[in-house]
Amino acid sequence: MASLKVRICCLLAYATFLSQMISCQSLPKEHVALFILGDSLFDPGNNNYINTTNDYRANFWPYGRTFFGYPTGRFSDGRLIQDFIAEYAGLPLIPAFLQPGNHKFMYGVNFASGGAGALVETHQGLVIDLKTQVIYFKKVEKSLRQEVGDAEAKRLLSRAVYLISIGANEYLSRNSSISDEGYVAMVMGNMTLAVKEIYKIGGRKFGFPGMAPLGCSPFLRSQAGGNGSCFEEVNKISQLHQRELPKTLQKLEKQLPGFKYSVYNFYKTISERLNNPSKYGFKDATTACCGSGVYRGTYSCGGKRGIKEYELCENSSENFYFDSYHPSEKAFQQFAEEMWSGGSDVISPYNIKQLFEA
């Protein structure tokens, strides 16, 4: 009888040990969340759920044609930079904040809105401006506190990486009565306010893609006389933004203990591809895959923006640009790879992988 009891105790102890081992193995792997704010560079489809026009939406064919096979609201033929970053970090696709469903937010969430700016006035009433995106982030923080408790929420938010892309829409629709320097200062000022608000809530690690040479988009090339030249006036302010962004972040680093940042030289890396497309596997870096008119620079991709007729190339990966403004998935993947693990010649003082590991 005693020996039977001993056997039962041993079996129970072994069963408990096994269940503990299994539960340990099934615990989620330690991860760093990814929060995303900004404009169409990062919008995964938030604008699908707001009252806006098709100028600020991409939820119709042929957007999404290559990877998803259907339009998600991303302004490209497939994935965007943050989708690849999430993959490299071992995270799932980060959902749009406004996407219906029960978001747990443990892996992060995406607030970006196509057409959004750092200034509330930029496309006001048609997009989710940066200030409103930060208000949404505060709602997520509250939800996380309720879900996992104050201490765990604080830990998650302080370890998370925050990607922010902002400014392009200001420079594409700017008020010419204000100097380039004044306009960039306004964008930097509002972006700084947003970063400080996120920092107050716990954010410490921030990544910025910098600014593209906007004047070389098919849309602006077509406005520059149709001779293949870029619109240099717009490129001038784009370059100024790219120069001023690191200076602004260096100031924040001095003011905010524990603040870490990463700036990708988007102006340089896009220019390299536009000047030497074949080196990066593109056949055409001047003409969009989807659109109409000179360089397919008329923003008609999908036929739902006032012009029904549009042209569509056969293979999106041969073109650097997918539509009149936005790069193709192939280009976005190249940027994501450089942002993730590139050297100081393209991204500094940290790359995004280093931010995740910090």
Coordinates of N, CA and C in Angstrom, one line a residue, residues 18 61 73-74 95 105-106 120 160 168-169 195 205 210 219 272 296-297 299 314 333 341 343:
L18 N 6.2 18.0 -15.8 CA 6.0 18.1 -17.2 C 5.1 19.2 -17.6
W61 N -8.1 47.9 -56.4 CA -7.1 47.3 -57.3 C -6.5 48.4 -58.2
G73 N -5.1 48.8 -48.5 CA -5.0 50.2 -48.1 C -3.6 50.7 -48.1
R74 N -2.6 49.8 -48.4 CA -1.2 50.2 -48.5 C -1.0 50.9 -49.8
P95 N -1.1 45.6 -37.2 CA -2.4 46.0 -37.7 C -2.6 47.5 -37.7
F105 N -2.7 44.7 -28.8 CA -1.6 45.7 -28.8 C -0.2 45.2 -28.3
M106 N -0.1 43.9 -27.9 CA 1.1 43.4 -27.3 C 2.3 43.5 -28.3
V120 N -1.5 70.2 -38.3 CA -2.9 69.9 -38.3 C -3.6 70.3 -39.5
A160 N 9.7 49.1 -26.5 CA 9.2 49.2 -27.9 C 10.0 50.1 -28.8
A168 N 6.5 64.8 -45.6 CA 6.4 64.9 -47.1 C 5.2 65.6 -47.5
N169 N 4.0 65.4 -46.9 CA 2.8 66.1 -47.3 C 2.8 67.6 -47.1
V195 N 7.1 63.5 -30.4 CA 8.1 62.6 -29.8 C 8.1 62.8 -28.2
K205 N 12.9 54.6 -27.8 CA 13.6 54.2 -29.0 C 12.9 54.6 -30.3
G210 N 13.8 59.6 -42.6 CA 14.3 60.8 -43.3 C 13.3 61.2 -44.4
F219 N 5.1 62.1 -60.5 CA 4.1 63.2 -60.5 C 4.9 64.5 -60.7
E272 N 20.4 57.2 -55.1 CA 21.3 56.2 -55.7 C 20.5 55.3 -56.6
R296 N 3.7 58.3 -66.4 CA 2.6 57.8 -65.6 C 2.5 58.6 -64.3
G297 N 2.8 59.9 -64.5 CA 2.8 60.8 -63.3 C 1.4 61.3 -62.9
Y299 N -1.9 61.0 -61.2 CA -2.2 60.1 -60.0 C -3.6 59.4 -60.3
E314 N 3.3 45.3 -66.4 CA 3.1 43.8 -66.2 C 3.8 43.4 -64.9
Q333 N 11.3 46.9 -49.8 CA 12.1 45.8 -49.1 C 13.6 46.2 -49.0
S341 N 19.6 46.7 -40.9 CA 21.0 46.2 -40.5 C 22.1 47.0 -41.3
G343 N 24.8 50.0 -42.4 CA 25.9 50.7 -41.7 C 25.7 52.2 -41.6

